[in-house]
Coordinates of C-alpha atoms in Angstrom, one line a residue:
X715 CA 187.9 104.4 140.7
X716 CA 185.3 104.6 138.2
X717 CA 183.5 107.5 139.8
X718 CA 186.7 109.0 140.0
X719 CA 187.3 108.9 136.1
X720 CA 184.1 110.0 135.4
X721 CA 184.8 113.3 137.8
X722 CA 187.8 114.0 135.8
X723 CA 186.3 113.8 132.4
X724 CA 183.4 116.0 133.0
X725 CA 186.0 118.7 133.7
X726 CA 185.8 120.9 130.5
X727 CA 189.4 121.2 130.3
X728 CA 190.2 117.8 131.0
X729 CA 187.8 117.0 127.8
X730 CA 189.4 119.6 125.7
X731 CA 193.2 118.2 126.0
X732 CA 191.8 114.4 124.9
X733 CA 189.7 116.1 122.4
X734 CA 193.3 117.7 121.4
X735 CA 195.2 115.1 121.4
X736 CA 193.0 112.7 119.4
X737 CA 192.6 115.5 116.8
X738 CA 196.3 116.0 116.4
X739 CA 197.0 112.0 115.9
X740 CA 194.1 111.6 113.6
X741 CA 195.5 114.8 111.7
X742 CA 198.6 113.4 111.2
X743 CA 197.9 109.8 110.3
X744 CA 195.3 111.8 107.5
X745 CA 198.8 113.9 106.5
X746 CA 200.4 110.5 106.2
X747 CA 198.7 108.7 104.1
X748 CA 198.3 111.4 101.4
X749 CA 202.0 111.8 101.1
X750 CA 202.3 107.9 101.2
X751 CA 203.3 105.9 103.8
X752 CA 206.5 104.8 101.9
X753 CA 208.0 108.1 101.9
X754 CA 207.7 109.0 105.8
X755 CA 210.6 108.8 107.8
X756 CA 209.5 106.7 110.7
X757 CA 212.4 106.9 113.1
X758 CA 212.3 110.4 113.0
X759 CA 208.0 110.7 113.4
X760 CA 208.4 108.2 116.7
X761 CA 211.0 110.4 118.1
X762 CA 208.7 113.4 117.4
X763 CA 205.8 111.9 118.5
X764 CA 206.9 110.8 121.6
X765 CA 208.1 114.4 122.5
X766 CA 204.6 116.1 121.3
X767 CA 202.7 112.7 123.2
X768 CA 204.7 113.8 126.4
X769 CA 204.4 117.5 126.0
X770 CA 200.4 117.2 125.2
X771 CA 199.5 114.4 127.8
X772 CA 202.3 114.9 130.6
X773 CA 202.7 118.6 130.9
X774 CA 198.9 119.4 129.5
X775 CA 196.3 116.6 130.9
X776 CA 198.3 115.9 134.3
X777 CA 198.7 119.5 134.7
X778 CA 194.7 119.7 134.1
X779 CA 193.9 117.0 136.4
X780 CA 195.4 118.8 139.7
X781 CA 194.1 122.2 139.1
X782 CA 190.5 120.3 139.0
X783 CA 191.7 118.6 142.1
X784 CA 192.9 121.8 143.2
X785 CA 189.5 123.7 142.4
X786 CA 187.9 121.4 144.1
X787 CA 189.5 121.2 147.4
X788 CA 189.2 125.5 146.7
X789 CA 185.7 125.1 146.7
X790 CA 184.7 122.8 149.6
X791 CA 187.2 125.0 152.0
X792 CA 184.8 128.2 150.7
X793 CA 182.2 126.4 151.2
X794 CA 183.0 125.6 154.8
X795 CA 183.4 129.2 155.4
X796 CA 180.5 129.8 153.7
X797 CA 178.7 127.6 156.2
X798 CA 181.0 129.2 159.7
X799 CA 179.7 133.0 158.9
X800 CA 176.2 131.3 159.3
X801 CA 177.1 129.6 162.3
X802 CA 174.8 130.5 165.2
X803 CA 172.6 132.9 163.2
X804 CA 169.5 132.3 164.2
X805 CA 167.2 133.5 161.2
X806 CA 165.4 131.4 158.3
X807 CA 167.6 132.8 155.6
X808 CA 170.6 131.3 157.4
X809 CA 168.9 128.2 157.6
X810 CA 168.3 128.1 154.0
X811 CA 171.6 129.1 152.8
X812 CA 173.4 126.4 155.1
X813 CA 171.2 123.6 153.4
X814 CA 172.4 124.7 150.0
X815 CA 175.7 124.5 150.5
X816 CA 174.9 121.4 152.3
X817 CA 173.8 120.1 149.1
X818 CA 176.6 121.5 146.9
X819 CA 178.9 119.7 149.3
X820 CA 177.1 116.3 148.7
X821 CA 177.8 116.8 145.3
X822 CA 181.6 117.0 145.6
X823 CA 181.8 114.3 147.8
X824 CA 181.5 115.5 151.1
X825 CA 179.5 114.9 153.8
X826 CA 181.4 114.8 157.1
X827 CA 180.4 118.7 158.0
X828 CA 180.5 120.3 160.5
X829 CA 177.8 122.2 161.4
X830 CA 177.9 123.2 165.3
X831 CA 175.6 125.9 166.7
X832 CA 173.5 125.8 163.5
X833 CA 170.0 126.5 163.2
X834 CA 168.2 124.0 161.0
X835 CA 165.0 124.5 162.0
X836 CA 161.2 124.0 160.0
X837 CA 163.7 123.3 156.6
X838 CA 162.9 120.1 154.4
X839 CA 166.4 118.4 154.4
X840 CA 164.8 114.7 152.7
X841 CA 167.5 112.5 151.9
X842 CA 170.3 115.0 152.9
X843 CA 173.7 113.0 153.5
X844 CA 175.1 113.7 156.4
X845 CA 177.5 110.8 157.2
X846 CA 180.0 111.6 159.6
X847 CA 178.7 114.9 160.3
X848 CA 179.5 116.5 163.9
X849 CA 176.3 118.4 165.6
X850 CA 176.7 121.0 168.9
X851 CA 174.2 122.3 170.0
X852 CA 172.7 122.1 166.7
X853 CA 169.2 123.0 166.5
X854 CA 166.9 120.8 164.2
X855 CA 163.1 122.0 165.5
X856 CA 160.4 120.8 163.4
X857 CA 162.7 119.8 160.4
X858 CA 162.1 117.2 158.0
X859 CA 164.5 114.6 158.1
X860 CA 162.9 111.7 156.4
X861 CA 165.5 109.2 154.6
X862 CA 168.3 111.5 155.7
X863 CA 171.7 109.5 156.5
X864 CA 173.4 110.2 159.6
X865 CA 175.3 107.5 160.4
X866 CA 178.8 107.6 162.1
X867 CA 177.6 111.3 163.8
X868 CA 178.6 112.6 166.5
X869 CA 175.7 114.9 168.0
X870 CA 175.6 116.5 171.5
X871 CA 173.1 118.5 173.0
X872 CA 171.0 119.1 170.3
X873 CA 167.4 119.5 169.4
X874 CA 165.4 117.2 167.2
X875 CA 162.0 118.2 168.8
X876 CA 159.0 117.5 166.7
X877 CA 161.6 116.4 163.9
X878 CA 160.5 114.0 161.2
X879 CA 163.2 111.1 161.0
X880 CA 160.9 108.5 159.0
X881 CA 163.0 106.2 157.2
X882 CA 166.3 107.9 158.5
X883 CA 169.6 106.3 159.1
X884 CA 171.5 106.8 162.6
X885 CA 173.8 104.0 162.6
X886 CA 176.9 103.8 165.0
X887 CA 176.5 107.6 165.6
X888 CA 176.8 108.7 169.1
X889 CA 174.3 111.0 170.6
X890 CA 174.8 112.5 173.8
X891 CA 172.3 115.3 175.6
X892 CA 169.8 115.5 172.8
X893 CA 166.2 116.1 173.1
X894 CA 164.2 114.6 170.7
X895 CA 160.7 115.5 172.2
X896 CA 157.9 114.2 169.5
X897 CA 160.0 113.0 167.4
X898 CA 159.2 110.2 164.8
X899 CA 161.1 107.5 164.3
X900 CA 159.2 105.7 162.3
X901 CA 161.4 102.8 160.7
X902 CA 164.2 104.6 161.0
X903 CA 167.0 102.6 161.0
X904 CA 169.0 103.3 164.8
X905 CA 171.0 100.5 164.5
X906 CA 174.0 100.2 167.2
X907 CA 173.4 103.8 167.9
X908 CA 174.5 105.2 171.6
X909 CA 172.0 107.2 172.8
X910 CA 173.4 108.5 176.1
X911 CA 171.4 110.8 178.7
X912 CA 168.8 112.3 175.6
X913 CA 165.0 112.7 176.1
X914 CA 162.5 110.6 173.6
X915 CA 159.1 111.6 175.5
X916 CA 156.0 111.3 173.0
X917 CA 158.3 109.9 170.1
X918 CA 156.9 107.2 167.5
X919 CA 159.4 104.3 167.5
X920 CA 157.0 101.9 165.3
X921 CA 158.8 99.9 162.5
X922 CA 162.2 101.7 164.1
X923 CA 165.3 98.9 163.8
X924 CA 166.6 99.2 167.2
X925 CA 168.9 96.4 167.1
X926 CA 172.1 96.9 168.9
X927 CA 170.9 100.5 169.7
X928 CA 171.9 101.6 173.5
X929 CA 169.9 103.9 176.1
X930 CA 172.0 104.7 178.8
X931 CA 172.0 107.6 181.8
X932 CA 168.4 107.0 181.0
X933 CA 166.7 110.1 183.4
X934 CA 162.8 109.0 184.8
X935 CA 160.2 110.4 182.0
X936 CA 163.0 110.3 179.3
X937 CA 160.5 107.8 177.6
X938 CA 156.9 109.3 178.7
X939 CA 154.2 109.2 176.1
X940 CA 156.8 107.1 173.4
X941 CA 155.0 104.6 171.1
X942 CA 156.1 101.3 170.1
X943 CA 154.8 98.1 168.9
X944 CA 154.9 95.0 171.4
X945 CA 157.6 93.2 169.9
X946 CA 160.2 95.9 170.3
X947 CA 159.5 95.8 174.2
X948 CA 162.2 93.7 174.3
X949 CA 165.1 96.1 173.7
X950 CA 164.0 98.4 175.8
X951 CA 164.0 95.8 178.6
X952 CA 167.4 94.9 177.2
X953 CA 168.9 98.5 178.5
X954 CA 167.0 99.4 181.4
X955 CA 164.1 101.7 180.2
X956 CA 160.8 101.9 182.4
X957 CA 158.8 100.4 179.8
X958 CA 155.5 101.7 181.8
X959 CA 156.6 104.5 179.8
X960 CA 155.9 104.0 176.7
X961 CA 152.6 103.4 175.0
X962 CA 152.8 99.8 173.1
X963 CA 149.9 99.0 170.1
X964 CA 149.3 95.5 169.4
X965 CA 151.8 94.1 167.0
X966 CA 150.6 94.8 162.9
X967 CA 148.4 92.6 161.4
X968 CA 150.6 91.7 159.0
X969 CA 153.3 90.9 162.3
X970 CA 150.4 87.7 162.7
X971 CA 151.8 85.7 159.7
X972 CA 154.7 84.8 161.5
X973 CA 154.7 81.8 164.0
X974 CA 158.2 83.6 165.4
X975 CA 159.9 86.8 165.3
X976 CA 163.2 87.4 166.9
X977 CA 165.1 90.8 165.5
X978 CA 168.2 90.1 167.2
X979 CA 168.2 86.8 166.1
X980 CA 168.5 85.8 162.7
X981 CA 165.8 83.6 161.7
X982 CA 162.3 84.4 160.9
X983 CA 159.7 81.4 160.7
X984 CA 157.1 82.9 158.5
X985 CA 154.2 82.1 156.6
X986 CA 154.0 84.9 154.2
X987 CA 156.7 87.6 153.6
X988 CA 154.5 90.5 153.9
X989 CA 156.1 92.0 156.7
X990 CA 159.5 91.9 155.4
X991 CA 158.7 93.6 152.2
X992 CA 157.0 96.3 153.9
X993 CA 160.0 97.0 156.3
X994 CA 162.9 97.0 153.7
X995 CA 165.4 97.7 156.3
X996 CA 164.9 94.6 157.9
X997 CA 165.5 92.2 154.8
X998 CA 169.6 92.5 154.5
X999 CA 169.5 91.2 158.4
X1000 CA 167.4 88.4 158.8
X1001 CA 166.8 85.4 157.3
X1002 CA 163.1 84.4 156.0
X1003 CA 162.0 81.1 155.9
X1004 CA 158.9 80.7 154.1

């Protein structure tokens, strides 16, 4: 609600018609007390006043109010067009026009786009929000996702090859057909994330949240050349990947403070809290015992 008041007042005209009516009150209470207060019909100034209050505020700042709401919805529907006369243009000017309007959508609010048959590729989209967003056959090569939120997505046979997704957010999206060839992953949150019949081979899962996350139609190689650390073996155990695989490094040193360490659990027996502060995304789900 708040947000939603602030929105309105930073419309110029909005500001004007308060600006307006505060003038026209002060004005007349100024007008008032010069001729004395004594003297002033006031039966007859609350009649009037109610009529100019209702003409000023009812008919002016309402009236105000939808045609910014109006403008707005105006411009996110251009914007939209904007993005399908880019759609499947596969050139580096398209790319670059389609993230700026990504980014003037973000700013009004919206970031469930749709952006099928786009091409995406080698752009630095850091921190884009992309919540909701629905990908076909959308083609992110080599593009720089790191801290980007994409959860709740719905992505089908799209390309994330050599893609950075450091730090990224993918919860609850589904993600059917993708291939996300040397990709990194690297702490990305993939929380509860359906990952159905998509290729990972080479990618860098360290520090990557994979709790509730599911692999499934899993094809053989889907996994060849991923890293990981030891302790996430378990999840990929957990949904029926050929863990000979994947490439696991010895757990972090920091990973040796703790006597036990169960993700999907909820308690962590430590003896420092090293690890957790280095992996943010991990502190709103566990518990830490020190």
């Amino acid at each position: 609600m708040k947000n939603k008041i602030k929105e309105i007042l930073k419309n110029k005209a909005v500001s004007f018609y308060i600006f307006l009516t505060v003038a026209v009150f002060v004005a007349l209470l100024i007008h008032d007390w010069q001729i004395g207060f004594n003297k002033i019909d006031w039966d007859a100034i609350w009649i009037e006043a109610h009529g100019m209050f209702f003409d000023i505020i009812v008919l002016g700042l309402l009236l105000t109010i939808y045609n910014h709401f109006r403008d707005k919805e105006e411009k996110i529907e251009r914007y939209m067009d904007e993005i399908d006369d880019f759609r499947m243009w596969n050139e580096r000017e398209a790319a670059h026009r389609i993230r700026g309007i990504l980014k003037r959508l973000e700013k009004l609010g919206v970031t469930n786009v749709k952006l099928d048959r786009c091409h995406l590729c080698n752009l630095e989209m850091i921190a884009q929000r992309l919540s909701g967003a629905l990908l076909h056959k959308t083609d992110l090569n080599s593009t720089d996702l790191t801290s980007v939120e994409m959860n709740d997505c719905k992505i089908n046979r799209s390309i994330f090859t050599q893609s950075n997704l450091t730090s990224a957010n993918l919860s609850n999206s589904i993600i059917r057909n993708s291939d996300f060839s040397n990709a990194t992953f690297y702490s990305a949150k993939l929380f509860n994330v359906r990952f159905e019949d998509c290729v990972f081979s080479e990618c860098n899962f360290q520090y990557a949240d994979l709790r509730g996350a599911k692999f499934l139609k899993i094809k053989e190689g889907a996994f060849l050349g991923a890293k990981a650390f030891e302790y996430q073996k378990e999840f990929f155990l957990d949904n029926g990947v050929d863990t000979k695989e994947i490439i696991f490094e010895p757990n972090p040193k920091d990973f040796e403070d703790y006597e036990e360490f169960y993700i999907q659990g909820d308690i962590v027996n430590a003896k420092k809290g090293e690890f957790l502060l280095k992996n943010k995304n991990l502190i709103k789900d566990v518990i830490k015992k020190v």
